Amino acid sequence: MPLGWQPRSRDFPRRNRLISGISAGIVLIEAARKSGSLHTARFALEQGRDVLAVPGSPLDPRSEGCNALIRDGAALVRNADDVIAALESAAPPPPAPPLVEEEDDANSDLGALDVPDDARQTVIQALGPTPVGVDELIRHTGLPAATIHIILLELELAGRLQRHAPNQISLIGDY
């Protein structure tokens, strides 16, 4: 988010999706049945990350989420050794893509990323507070998918786009 941004509860899922994406795995210590931590666990699973959970008393509502994750296959954590063992047994990260030598500035095709302002306006006008599928947005606007995705990325980086499951988006702020 931009500097000076005031935290909002709807920003936390996006932040947690990024955190789970850059992590080898996540450990849930305590999670109620409808905890935001369970969203992070779901993001981690979708991203192929390890999910580990510390069990709690079955009588404690703050442990319902962790206990359910363990029941559904998350690794049980008793101590730090369990975390180390789980992460060591995980598959190694995929190899980095090969380096591509950059062309000199005279030959580079930076214009391929340019998006016309009217395309941006078309996408913004097609979005609102109600979530809409990305595929539906592409069909509705008639713009190329690559252009739509660049515009959506710009909106997301500006804090004006919210992502919803499954592959739906909505506009935040000015409509």
Short mmCIF file of N, CA and C in Angstrom, two decimals, residues 99 135 152 167:
data_model
loop_
_atom_site.label_atom_id
_atom_site.label_comp_id
_atom_site.label_asym_id
_atom_site.label_seq_id
_atom_site.Cartn_x
_atom_site.Cartn_y
_atom_site.Cartn_z
N LEU A 99 18.30 -16.74 -17.15
CA LEU A 99 18.51 -15.31 -17.37
C LEU A 99 18.47 -15.02 -18.86
N ASP A 135 -12.94 -13.27 -16.46
CA ASP A 135 -13.32 -13.72 -17.80
C ASP A 135 -14.54 -12.95 -18.32
N LEU A 152 -5.66 -4.40 -14.46
CA LEU A 152 -6.03 -4.91 -13.14
C LEU A 152 -4.84 -4.86 -12.19
N ASN A 167 -11.65 -16.11 -8.71
CA ASN A 167 -11.20 -15.26 -9.83
C ASN A 167 -12.16 -14.13 -10.13
#
